[in-house]
Amino acid sequence: MIIVMKPGAPKEAVNNVVKTIEDNGLTPHLSEGSQLTIIGVIGDKSRLNNRNLELAPYVDKIVPVTESYKLANRKFHAQPARIKVGKAEIGPDTLALMAGPCAVESEEQIMLIAQAVKKAGANFLRGGAYKPRTSPYAFQGLEEEGLKYMQEAGKATGLYTVCEVTSLEAINAAVKYVDLIQIGARNMQNFYLLKEAGKCGLPVILKRGLSATLEEWLNAAEYIMSMGNENVILCERGIRTFETATRNTLDISAVPALKSRTQLPVIIDPSHACGVRAYVPALAKAAVAVGADGLIMEVHNNPECALSDGPQSLTFEQFDTLARELKAYAALSGRTL
Amino acid sequence: MIIVMKPGAPKEAVNNVVKTIEDNGLTPHLSEGSQLTIIGVIGDKSRLNNRNLELAPYVDKIVPVTESYKLANRKFHAQPARIKVGKAEIGPDTLALMAGPCAVESEEQIMLIAQAVKKAGANFLRGGAYKPRTSPYAFQGLEEEGLKYMQEAGKATGLYTVCEVTSLEAINAAVKYVDLIQIGARNMQNFYLLKEAGKCGLPVILKRGLSATLEEWLNAAEYIMSMGNENVILCERGIRTFETATRNTLDISAVPALKSRTQLPVIIDPSHACGVRAYVPALAKAAVAVGADGLIMEVHNNPECALSDGPQSLTFEQFDTLARELKAYAALSGRTL
Amino acid sequence: MIIVMKPGAPKEAVNNVVKTIEDNGLTPHLSEGSQLTIIGVIGDKSRLNNRNLELAPYVDKIVPVTESYKLANRKFHAQPARIKVGKAEIGPDTLALMAGPCAVESEEQIMLIAQAVKKAGANFLRGGAYKPRTSPYAFQGLEEEGLKYMQEAGKATGLYTVCEVTSLEAINAAVKYVDLIQIGARNMQNFYLLKEAGKCGLPVILKRGLSATLEEWLNAAEYIMSMGNENVILCERGIRTFETATRNTLDISAVPALKSRTQLPVIIDPSHACGVRAYVPALAKAAVAVGADGLIMEVHNNPECALSDGPQSLTFEQFDTLARELKAYAALSGRTL
Amino acid sequence: MIIVMKPGAPKEAVNNVVKTIEDNGLTPHLSEGSQLTIIGVIGDKSRLNNRNLELAPYVDKIVPVTESYKLANRKFHAQPARIKVGKAEIGPDTLALMAGPCAVESEEQIMLIAQAVKKAGANFLRGGAYKPRTSPYAFQGLEEEGLKYMQEAGKATGLYTVCEVTSLEAINAAVKYVDLIQIGARNMQNFYLLKEAGKCGLPVILKRGLSATLEEWLNAAEYIMSMGNENVILCERGIRTFETATRNTLDISAVPALKSRTQLPVIIDPSHACGVRAYVPALAKAAVAVGADGLIMEVHNNPECALSDGPQSLTFEQFDTLARELKAYAALSGRTL
């Protein structure tokens, strides 16, 4: 932490800050220049948590120099994490391919889709049973029944299953039926839910909030990890910007930027990022080229009649073609699909 | 809903869309121009919920013309709502003045602050017992104990009390101790929590999500109202933009824009909006001038040592001065404070 | 400037940075902590302009501590500037009221509007002769002819005139006819134009770019001032955000935030900020309450037929009512109108 | 254009709008529903340019259905453009590889870099002679002298040369020395400059403004094209968002979104998009995978001492490695490099 004093701060004001630092068991380092003075405090800044030095007289600003997340911080975990789900691994050597409908609509529908995406080469089945919808009047999901159908489809095809959870009840149900849980964008800073996810024992896909900085996102991962669950997979799914040509703006630079900050795997959801089926294949290829550890995409047996997110869902044929093309991109990045 | 066809769409493609509309019990209206055809569908668009016409051949785009929120829609509720809390009313004739610390820290602290803000002219006491903090290592609140202290402080001063809730447990505790609950920005689209808030019987202050559009915010209010609770107060608290000179960007235009869309009261939180104590008084005055129905502000007995958000908290003296100035602004807007 | 080294940076890497600093005639201040080392460099950082220390081995990041703008920096100009235009002054004691059409359409139109806004209480006449329009097929302005009409209307009414300039030719014409020039949002970082504006001798209203930070905006003002023209007035006119309910998002917090950073006057353009006529009066009052030094608003004799920006223009009657109300708000802020 | 009336609009209000449409020589199409009426107007909406129907009584909103750009609109130009520069072509079959320093610093420097990037496989040389810098005190470029050095380096290596222009003077100089001109992000809506660029005879690389929508960007291209110059290449270089981990946010989805809207080629500048050298290679690969027609990147002989943008410049060795890797990605997309 660095404290920048205002130009012309009197000696007393500087001494006051120095004393506060020392009183809290830390060592200040003064740099006095011709225009202004800066005071470095290196070490455990949490000791100053309840001292708001911004408000001390003649303090211009406080500049943090260390991150508040530790368990998710690459500085202390040099090797990329490898998250195991059954025989699959999400990490630096593989490309996880997760596909399925936005919402589980029926036993038949999810089984049909599971078979199609398995055949095309996916190794994970996605499907929503608890749907966070903007309007209360839109379809809200089949809940526990949907989870059961997911489990059946997973068993029948050998796909690992992933489902979004939106409450403690949903977590308690999900652990009985699926292999991974997902925290959605709208709940990325639902700290209550994050802590519960940290206790549930399953790997967690943590989607980025619509306007979350990388720093906030990694702190959200830290919430899960601080409860003892280190199996967190980050999922970039588009951020909110001024541009309306796409549903959200895929922040593809987040992949290299995250990889320099954290050891956790990073996957991309091109379907929610753009919201337009026709752009999904191009973005999926870009995701592999940029170094993502996996993809999660919406595929539907009949997108024109999907109960949720049809416009961004691929048909079986489109997914099949895309999965084939992705193999070549995965090979270029030294990953197996 | 309006369906815009691509230029040169063949007759069959148009007929296909027309048929889908008719098959769902709605009436299409065709406008055929020299360059393109548009098809109007007026009425209950929810009948087309599972038909994704964006994907039909030669469809260029779908333009919605009606809002999905009904209970929160001014079109159907011409008179501004007046929400009663004890003898107080939040609505068009009054300026609600809510003040208190970011976090309840102790019995003495909240009592001291309650007395000070009451004396200055506030009629509501705010204070956090369940704190959503970016980092899991920051102070997380006193929880139920904090709620009890709030209740005591409210009783002793005659202030109505408001507390943020972050889980069902928190709601269940809050209903025992406080007069209003608040859903924070990070939980604005925690639909599970919204539904529970809609069942709890207390008025709800619904803060705007960091990147929520007015449309999404009103749909979140609709979630609460659709469970039978019409006492929702919207609170603008700054949105996330590129500008970093302030913690968030106060979207002051949201006040007139909301008032043209909804009957619900709108209050402003200038403290979280800017994050800088020195800017709060100017923004509070602007909030009254723009037509807000109330203010919620952070006031602390010792901001330099506050456990949360000290840098944006007013001292007793600052709040006292501000409250006096606000009376003149309230009078200009025809409101009593 | 502060250089933060990565944890575990070897002694040599630190020495390398220290040497670079010393070789450029500056003095480094080391703070060595248990986890990391930071190096303070206070003084003329421009000496390091061509040394990109971010790239030196084991450097984590560079944190600037001083602003690059000097002439526009309040740290060196404690008193608020008072910009004189004829007998008028734009500064801390007055509320400048600038009104007129988006575009000058004809001699009669601008004369009619000038008389109306003068009567209502405006002291400046705005009107565009060089219109920057999104589409090349939209009305582009009357150019020099429009400036002449502005001059006539100014003379007839005693209003001071302000006109946007978009090129050197426009500046050369404007200096012959009007009292102030304006640099529009889209040209805020047209550094060529800024330098020319700095040489022209007239006061300059510098609008904020659609996505300009305060720092960038003040640096743009510095371009004008560095050419010898200190009469710069900053105009907040809304920034671009994700919200589409208003044309732009009025960043009202920019007023107190600027006043803590610069001595220059700040005015607000509520018309462009929201783009909706019905919201303009509320925002204008908020602008006065927040401490703005003036307002610039669009007023038209027949908004339904305006060639540009009709939907955000006030009628004569609306402006008259608003100007009367603003007097009370100006009085509360200690300003004369 | 579609006009949506408010619920309960009386017959007269509807008739009033209908009459305005008919008076301007257009045909209205009414769709009267149980709740509201919509009025379609298909055809040349410019006839209504000076009629602001938003302001007519009982009009709720106006929804445009056609784009204002025509020459840059794929609807009227089905085939992707192929822009020829000497023997090179920028278009669907090739990957244009543009590289060079941010700023031309000396005759030797640009020659050295030209030789290195040519050897690695680039076919275009970039270099800035007129530098738009945030601060007036930063290095502003060698101007015409820099252009001469560019020309020499281009002749010596066979590379085609591209240089940013910031004024008419710069354009007049550039046409004497270089093969393409570039309009930078800050001047994307400097309509005066766009028109001059449209008259200069050279192909134009048009960078996207920091907060420009695709619609605004294509309208800016339309300005250039409407002056008779159809050789416009769009360059995505990152947009401004809330995220500060990267200098800007690369909007990679803009590539497929633009390709569905325009026939013009689209290239990507990963250097400015992220501002961090270490992320450039990953983003460059993603750009090829997503379907970009080319790349423009910063390469410097000694990034640690570059006068501008050193932190985002690749070394010769890094560029050489990257160019080799990009060949494999270009091959997967069916492009030659």
PDB file of N, CA and C in Angstrom, chain A residues 50-52 54-55 68 132-137 140 167 169 186-187 189-192 195 210-211 216 219 222-223 240 277 303-307 310-311, chain B residues 50-52 54-55 68 132-137 140 167 169 186-187 189-192 195 210-211 216 219 222-223 240 277 303-307 310-311:
ATOM      1  N   ASN A  50      -9.389  -1.124   9.322  1.00  0.00           N
ATOM      2  CA  ASN A  50     -10.334  -0.201   9.942  1.00  0.00           C
ATOM      3  C   ASN A  50      -9.729   1.188  10.140  1.00  0.00           C
ATOM      4  N   ARG A  51      -8.692   1.500   9.390  1.00  0.00           N
ATOM      5  CA  ARG A  51      -8.136   2.850   9.430  1.00  0.00           C
ATOM      6  C   ARG A  51      -8.223   3.400   8.022  1.00  0.00           C
ATOM      7  N   ASN A  52      -9.088   4.344   7.805  1.00  0.00           N
ATOM      8  CA  ASN A  52      -9.299   4.868   6.467  1.00  0.00           C
ATOM      9  C   ASN A  52      -8.379   6.051   6.231  1.00  0.00           C
ATOM     10  N   GLU A  54      -7.382   7.422   3.703  1.00  0.00           N
ATOM     11  CA  GLU A  54      -7.805   8.408   2.680  1.00  0.00           C
ATOM     12  C   GLU A  54      -8.304   9.688   3.332  1.00  0.00           C
ATOM     13  N   LEU A  55      -8.850   9.527   4.536  1.00  0.00           N
ATOM     14  CA  LEU A  55      -9.490  10.663   5.180  1.00  0.00           C
ATOM     15  C   LEU A  55      -8.546  11.466   6.070  1.00  0.00           C
ATOM     16  N   SER A  68      -5.991  -8.672  -3.147  1.00  0.00           N
ATOM     17  CA  SER A  68      -6.595  -9.212  -1.929  1.00  0.00           C
ATOM     18  C   SER A  68      -6.886 -10.709  -2.039  1.00  0.00           C
ATOM     19  N   PRO A 132     -32.440 -18.323 -14.304  1.00  0.00           N
ATOM     20  CA  PRO A 132     -32.618 -16.917 -13.921  1.00  0.00           C
ATOM     21  C   PRO A 132     -33.080 -16.145 -15.158  1.00  0.00           C
ATOM     22  N   ARG A 133     -34.315 -15.683 -15.162  1.00  0.00           N
ATOM     23  CA  ARG A 133     -34.860 -14.983 -16.332  1.00  0.00           C
ATOM     24  C   ARG A 133     -35.179 -13.545 -15.978  1.00  0.00           C
ATOM     25  N   THR A 134     -34.917 -12.656 -16.890  1.00  0.00           N
ATOM     26  CA  THR A 134     -35.142 -11.228 -16.644  1.00  0.00           C
ATOM     27  C   THR A 134     -36.578 -10.948 -16.201  1.00  0.00           C
ATOM     28  N   SER A 135     -37.545 -11.588 -16.820  1.00  0.00           N
ATOM     29  CA  SER A 135     -38.943 -11.359 -16.478  1.00  0.00           C
ATOM     30  C   SER A 135     -39.509 -12.516 -15.656  1.00  0.00           C
ATOM     31  N   PRO A 136     -40.303 -12.208 -14.629  1.00  0.00           N
ATOM     32  CA  PRO A 136     -40.885 -13.292 -13.826  1.00  0.00           C
ATOM     33  C   PRO A 136     -41.901 -14.118 -14.605  1.00  0.00           C
ATOM     34  N   TYR A 137     -42.303 -13.615 -15.748  1.00  0.00           N
ATOM     35  CA  TYR A 137     -43.326 -14.317 -16.516  1.00  0.00           C
ATOM     36  C   TYR A 137     -42.729 -15.262 -17.554  1.00  0.00           C
ATOM     37  N   GLN A 140     -39.261 -20.672 -16.056  1.00  0.00           N
ATOM     38  CA  GLN A 140     -38.280 -20.630 -14.968  1.00  0.00           C
ATOM     39  C   GLN A 140     -37.518 -21.948 -14.746  1.00  0.00           C
ATOM     40  N   SER A 167     -29.667 -21.056  -5.695  1.00  0.00           N
ATOM     41  CA  SER A 167     -30.058 -20.981  -4.283  1.00  0.00           C
ATOM     42  C   SER A 167     -29.461 -22.171  -3.555  1.00  0.00           C
ATOM     43  N   GLU A 169     -31.130 -24.391  -1.915  1.00  0.00           N
ATOM     44  CA  GLU A 169     -31.949 -25.542  -2.284  1.00  0.00           C
ATOM     45  C   GLU A 169     -31.457 -26.169  -3.585  1.00  0.00           C
ATOM     46  N   ARG A 186     -25.315 -13.396 -13.002  1.00  0.00           N
ATOM     47  CA  ARG A 186     -26.085 -12.513 -12.121  1.00  0.00           C
ATOM     48  C   ARG A 186     -25.830 -12.799 -10.638  1.00  0.00           C
ATOM     49  N   ASN A 187     -25.285 -13.970 -10.342  1.00  0.00           N
ATOM     50  CA  ASN A 187     -24.994 -14.334  -8.949  1.00  0.00           C
ATOM     51  C   ASN A 187     -23.501 -14.302  -8.637  1.00  0.00           C
ATOM     52  N   GLN A 189     -21.613 -12.115  -7.533  1.00  0.00           N
ATOM     53  CA  GLN A 189     -21.312 -11.500  -6.238  1.00  0.00           C
ATOM     54  C   GLN A 189     -22.422 -11.761  -5.228  1.00  0.00           C
ATOM     55  N   ASN A 190     -23.112 -12.894  -5.388  1.00  0.00           N
ATOM     56  CA  ASN A 190     -24.039 -13.385  -4.379  1.00  0.00           C
ATOM     57  C   ASN A 190     -23.161 -14.184  -3.414  1.00  0.00           C
ATOM     58  N   PHE A 191     -22.581 -13.465  -2.454  1.00  0.00           N
ATOM     59  CA  PHE A 191     -21.523 -14.062  -1.640  1.00  0.00           C
ATOM     60  C   PHE A 191     -22.054 -15.218  -0.794  1.00  0.00           C
ATOM     61  N   TYR A 192     -23.319 -15.142  -0.422  1.00  0.00           N
ATOM     62  CA  TYR A 192     -23.941 -16.230   0.323  1.00  0.00           C
ATOM     63  C   TYR A 192     -23.879 -17.523  -0.500  1.00  0.00           C
ATOM     64  N   LYS A 195     -20.306 -18.957  -0.907  1.00  0.00           N
ATOM     65  CA  LYS A 195     -19.825 -19.716   0.252  1.00  0.00           C
ATOM     66  C   LYS A 195     -20.446 -21.104   0.279  1.00  0.00           C
ATOM     67  N   LEU A 210     -21.780  -9.433 -15.251  1.00  0.00           N
ATOM     68  CA  LEU A 210     -21.914  -8.604 -16.448  1.00  0.00           C
ATOM     69  C   LEU A 210     -20.983  -7.396 -16.448  1.00  0.00           C
ATOM     70  N   SER A 211     -20.664  -6.902 -15.254  1.00  0.00           N
ATOM     71  CA  SER A 211     -19.754  -5.756 -15.245  1.00  0.00           C
ATOM     72  C   SER A 211     -18.689  -5.948 -14.182  1.00  0.00           C
ATOM     73  N   GLU A 216     -12.505  -8.322  -9.210  1.00  0.00           N
ATOM     74  CA  GLU A 216     -13.705  -8.733  -8.483  1.00  0.00           C
ATOM     75  C   GLU A 216     -14.037 -10.201  -8.728  1.00  0.00           C
ATOM     76  N   ASN A 219     -11.776 -12.333  -6.746  1.00  0.00           N
ATOM     77  CA  ASN A 219     -12.191 -12.303  -5.349  1.00  0.00           C
ATOM     78  C   ASN A 219     -13.430 -13.171  -5.127  1.00  0.00           C
ATOM     79  N   GLU A 222     -12.220 -16.512  -4.866  1.00  0.00           N
ATOM     80  CA  GLU A 222     -11.586 -16.645  -3.543  1.00  0.00           C
ATOM     81  C   GLU A 222     -12.629 -17.002  -2.476  1.00  0.00           C
ATOM     82  N   TYR A 223     -13.832 -16.454  -2.599  1.00  0.00           N
ATOM     83  CA  TYR A 223     -14.907 -16.812  -1.654  1.00  0.00           C
ATOM     84  C   TYR A 223     -15.151 -18.315  -1.669  1.00  0.00           C
ATOM     85  N   ARG A 240     -20.939  -6.315 -20.227  1.00  0.00           N
ATOM     86  CA  ARG A 240     -21.883  -5.300 -20.712  1.00  0.00           C
ATOM     87  C   ARG A 240     -21.123  -4.050 -21.138  1.00  0.00           C
ATOM     88  N   ARG A 277     -26.627 -16.839 -33.120  1.00  0.00           N
ATOM     89  CA  ARG A 277     -26.135 -18.148 -33.549  1.00  0.00           C
ATOM     90  C   ARG A 277     -25.063 -18.058 -34.625  1.00  0.00           C
ATOM     91  N   PRO A 303     -33.906 -25.166 -32.336  1.00  0.00           N
ATOM     92  CA  PRO A 303     -33.725 -23.813 -31.780  1.00  0.00           C
ATOM     93  C   PRO A 303     -34.916 -22.903 -32.013  1.00  0.00           C
ATOM     94  N   GLU A 304     -35.633 -23.099 -33.102  1.00  0.00           N
ATOM     95  CA  GLU A 304     -36.761 -22.201 -33.380  1.00  0.00           C
ATOM     96  C   GLU A 304     -37.854 -22.299 -32.321  1.00  0.00           C
ATOM     97  N   CYS A 305     -37.858 -23.424 -31.593  1.00  0.00           N
ATOM     98  CA  CYS A 305     -38.893 -23.598 -30.563  1.00  0.00           C
ATOM     99  C   CYS A 305     -38.313 -23.721 -29.151  1.00  0.00           C
ATOM    100  N   ALA A 306     -37.035 -23.374 -28.985  1.00  0.00           N
ATOM    101  CA  ALA A 306     -36.431 -23.489 -27.649  1.00  0.00           C
ATOM    102  C   ALA A 306     -37.149 -22.570 -26.669  1.00  0.00           C
ATOM    103  N   LEU A 307     -37.313 -23.044 -25.421  1.00  0.00           N
ATOM    104  CA  LEU A 307     -38.002 -22.233 -24.415  1.00  0.00           C
ATOM    105  C   LEU A 307     -37.129 -21.104 -23.898  1.00  0.00           C
ATOM    106  N   GLY A 310     -33.161 -19.602 -27.667  1.00  0.00           N
ATOM    107  CA  GLY A 310     -33.113 -20.234 -28.977  1.00  0.00           C
ATOM    108  C   GLY A 310     -32.245 -19.505 -29.995  1.00  0.00           C
ATOM    109  N   PRO A 311     -32.356 -18.176 -30.074  1.00  0.00           N
ATOM    110  CA  PRO A 311     -31.617 -17.459 -31.122  1.00  0.00           C
ATOM    111  C   PRO A 311     -30.110 -17.640 -31.079  1.00  0.00           C
TER     112      PRO A 311
ATOM    113  N   ASN B  50     -42.152 -19.444 -27.003  1.00  0.00           N
ATOM    114  CA  ASN B  50     -41.321 -20.582 -27.403  1.00  0.00           C
ATOM    115  C   ASN B  50     -41.197 -20.674 -28.921  1.00  0.00           C
ATOM    116  N   ARG B  51     -41.442 -19.572 -29.588  1.00  0.00           N
ATOM    117  CA  ARG B  51     -41.216 -19.549 -31.031  1.00  0.00           C
ATOM    118  C   ARG B  51     -40.211 -18.454 -31.298  1.00  0.00           C
ATOM    119  N   ASN B  52     -39.020 -18.840 -31.675  1.00  0.00           N
ATOM    120  CA  ASN B  52     -37.947 -17.867 -31.853  1.00  0.00           C
ATOM    121  C   ASN B  52     -37.920 -17.393 -33.296  1.00  0.00           C
ATOM    122  N   GLU B  54     -36.745 -14.955 -34.663  1.00  0.00           N
ATOM    123  CA  GLU B  54     -35.462 -14.427 -35.174  1.00  0.00           C
ATOM    124  C   GLU B  54     -34.784 -15.432 -36.105  1.00  0.00           C
ATOM    125  N   LEU B  55     -35.057 -16.712 -35.850  1.00  0.00           N
ATOM    126  CA  LEU B  55     -34.365 -17.753 -36.585  1.00  0.00           C
ATOM    127  C   LEU B  55     -35.092 -18.182 -37.850  1.00  0.00           C
ATOM    128  N   SER B  68     -42.198  -5.882 -20.662  1.00  0.00           N
ATOM    129  CA  SER B  68     -42.617  -7.143 -20.049  1.00  0.00           C
ATOM    130  C   SER B  68     -43.076  -6.951 -18.607  1.00  0.00           C
ATOM    131  N   PRO B 132     -22.205  -7.507   2.021  1.00  0.00           N
ATOM    132  CA  PRO B 132     -21.574  -8.145   0.854  1.00  0.00           C
ATOM    133  C   PRO B 132     -20.264  -7.418   0.564  1.00  0.00           C
ATOM    134  N   ARG B 133     -19.159  -8.072   0.790  1.00  0.00           N
ATOM    135  CA  ARG B 133     -17.840  -7.437   0.590  1.00  0.00           C
ATOM    136  C   ARG B 133     -17.086  -8.118  -0.545  1.00  0.00           C
ATOM    137  N   THR B 134     -16.394  -7.353  -1.344  1.00  0.00           N
ATOM    138  CA  THR B 134     -15.664  -7.898  -2.487  1.00  0.00           C
ATOM    139  C   THR B 134     -14.713  -9.018  -2.076  1.00  0.00           C
ATOM    140  N   SER B 135     -14.020  -8.835  -0.979  1.00  0.00           N
ATOM    141  CA  SER B 135     -13.062  -9.843  -0.530  1.00  0.00           C
ATOM    142  C   SER B 135     -13.621 -10.646   0.646  1.00  0.00           C
ATOM    143  N   PRO B 136     -13.405 -11.978   0.654  1.00  0.00           N
ATOM    144  CA  PRO B 136     -13.900 -12.790   1.771  1.00  0.00           C
ATOM    145  C   PRO B 136     -13.182 -12.474   3.079  1.00  0.00           C
ATOM    146  N   TYR B 137     -12.067 -11.737   2.993  1.00  0.00           N
ATOM    147  CA  TYR B 137     -11.293 -11.465   4.187  1.00  0.00           C
ATOM    148  C   TYR B 137     -11.673 -10.140   4.849  1.00  0.00           C
ATOM    149  N   GLN B 140     -17.547  -8.924   7.610  1.00  0.00           N
ATOM    150  CA  GLN B 140     -18.772  -9.398   6.956  1.00  0.00           C
ATOM    151  C   GLN B 140     -20.063  -9.023   7.698  1.00  0.00           C
ATOM    152  N   SER B 167     -29.804 -13.171   1.993  1.00  0.00           N
ATOM    153  CA  SER B 167     -30.165 -14.592   1.931  1.00  0.00           C
ATOM    154  C   SER B 167     -31.534 -14.752   2.587  1.00  0.00           C
ATOM    155  N   GLU B 169     -32.187 -16.614   5.124  1.00  0.00           N
ATOM    156  CA  GLU B 169     -31.965 -16.522   6.564  1.00  0.00           C
ATOM    157  C   GLU B 169     -31.979 -15.053   7.014  1.00  0.00           C
ATOM    158  N   ARG B 186     -25.651  -5.966  -5.899  1.00  0.00           N
ATOM    159  CA  ARG B 186     -25.089  -7.239  -6.376  1.00  0.00           C
ATOM    160  C   ARG B 186     -26.144  -8.344  -6.431  1.00  0.00           C
ATOM    161  N   ASN B 187     -27.251  -8.156  -5.724  1.00  0.00           N
ATOM    162  CA  ASN B 187     -28.322  -9.163  -5.732  1.00  0.00           C
ATOM    163  C   ASN B 187     -29.545  -8.727  -6.524  1.00  0.00           C
ATOM    164  N   GLN B 189     -30.395  -9.096  -9.477  1.00  0.00           N
ATOM    165  CA  GLN B 189     -30.962 -10.157 -10.302  1.00  0.00           C
ATOM    166  C   GLN B 189     -30.788 -11.528  -9.646  1.00  0.00           C
ATOM    167  N   ASN B 190     -30.737 -11.536  -8.313  1.00  0.00           N
ATOM    168  CA  ASN B 190     -30.804 -12.785  -7.559  1.00  0.00           C
ATOM    169  C   ASN B 190     -32.297 -13.066  -7.412  1.00  0.00           C
ATOM    170  N   PHE B 191     -32.834 -13.726  -8.437  1.00  0.00           N
ATOM    171  CA  PHE B 191     -34.295 -13.828  -8.532  1.00  0.00           C
ATOM    172  C   PHE B 191     -34.890 -14.632  -7.382  1.00  0.00           C
ATOM    173  N   TYR B 192     -34.128 -15.583  -6.898  1.00  0.00           N
ATOM    174  CA  TYR B 192     -34.573 -16.355  -5.738  1.00  0.00           C
ATOM    175  C   TYR B 192     -34.833 -15.415  -4.556  1.00  0.00           C
ATOM    176  N   LYS B 195     -37.908 -13.126  -5.013  1.00  0.00           N
ATOM    177  CA  LYS B 195     -39.197 -13.782  -4.736  1.00  0.00           C
ATOM    178  C   LYS B 195     -39.433 -13.890  -3.238  1.00  0.00           C
ATOM    179  N   LEU B 210     -25.183  -2.932 -10.758  1.00  0.00           N
ATOM    180  CA  LEU B 210     -24.104  -2.090 -11.286  1.00  0.00           C
ATOM    181  C   LEU B 210     -24.197  -1.843 -12.786  1.00  0.00           C
ATOM    182  N   SER B 211     -24.764  -2.788 -13.497  1.00  0.00           N
ATOM    183  CA  SER B 211     -24.884  -2.539 -14.937  1.00  0.00           C
ATOM    184  C   SER B 211     -26.273  -2.905 -15.420  1.00  0.00           C
ATOM    185  N   GLU B 216     -34.343  -3.849 -17.024  1.00  0.00           N
ATOM    186  CA  GLU B 216     -34.033  -5.001 -16.170  1.00  0.00           C
ATOM    187  C   GLU B 216     -34.389  -4.709 -14.714  1.00  0.00           C
ATOM    188  N   ASN B 219     -38.024  -5.000 -14.224  1.00  0.00           N
ATOM    189  CA  ASN B 219     -38.396  -6.416 -14.206  1.00  0.00           C
ATOM    190  C   ASN B 219     -38.023  -7.062 -12.879  1.00  0.00           C
ATOM    191  N   GLU B 222     -40.642  -6.190 -10.628  1.00  0.00           N
ATOM    192  CA  GLU B 222     -41.810  -7.004 -10.975  1.00  0.00           C
ATOM    193  C   GLU B 222     -41.766  -8.377 -10.287  1.00  0.00           C
ATOM    194  N   TYR B 223     -40.560  -8.934 -10.158  1.00  0.00           N
ATOM    195  CA  TYR B 223     -40.419 -10.219  -9.441  1.00  0.00           C
ATOM    196  C   TYR B 223     -40.972 -10.092  -8.019  1.00  0.00           C
ATOM    197  N   ARG B 240     -21.832   1.281 -13.281  1.00  0.00           N
ATOM    198  CA  ARG B 240     -20.425   1.091 -13.629  1.00  0.00           C
ATOM    199  C   ARG B 240     -20.155   1.638 -15.032  1.00  0.00           C
ATOM    200  N   ARG B 277     -16.439  11.301   0.121  1.00  0.00           N
ATOM    201  CA  ARG B 277     -17.207  12.105   1.062  1.00  0.00           C
ATOM    202  C   ARG B 277     -17.418  13.540   0.591  1.00  0.00           C
ATOM    203  N   PRO B 303     -15.551   8.393  10.789  1.00  0.00           N
ATOM    204  CA  PRO B 303     -15.300   7.786   9.474  1.00  0.00           C
ATOM    205  C   PRO B 303     -13.882   7.264   9.311  1.00  0.00           C
ATOM    206  N   GLU B 304     -12.929   7.903   9.962  1.00  0.00           N
ATOM    207  CA  GLU B 304     -11.543   7.450   9.786  1.00  0.00           C
ATOM    208  C   GLU B 304     -11.320   6.034  10.289  1.00  0.00           C
ATOM    209  N   CYS B 305     -12.202   5.571  11.176  1.00  0.00           N
ATOM    210  CA  CYS B 305     -12.043   4.216  11.708  1.00  0.00           C
ATOM    211  C   CYS B 305     -13.223   3.305  11.363  1.00  0.00           C
ATOM    212  N   ALA B 306     -14.073   3.706  10.396  1.00  0.00           N
ATOM    213  CA  ALA B 306     -15.214   2.862  10.038  1.00  0.00           C
ATOM    214  C   ALA B 306     -14.731   1.527   9.488  1.00  0.00           C
ATOM    215  N   LEU B 307     -15.462   0.451   9.831  1.00  0.00           N
ATOM    216  CA  LEU B 307     -15.068  -0.877   9.362  1.00  0.00           C
ATOM    217  C   LEU B 307     -15.408  -1.082   7.902  1.00  0.00           C
ATOM    218  N   GLY B 310     -15.697   3.861   5.096  1.00  0.00           N
ATOM    219  CA  GLY B 310     -15.385   5.120   5.778  1.00  0.00           C
ATOM    220  C   GLY B 310     -15.170   6.295   4.830  1.00  0.00           C
ATOM    221  N   PRO B 311     -14.412   6.089   3.736  1.00  0.00           N
ATOM    222  CA  PRO B 311     -14.080   7.243   2.884  1.00  0.00           C
ATOM    223  C   PRO B 311     -15.290   7.963   2.292  1.00  0.00           C
TER     224      PRO B 311
END
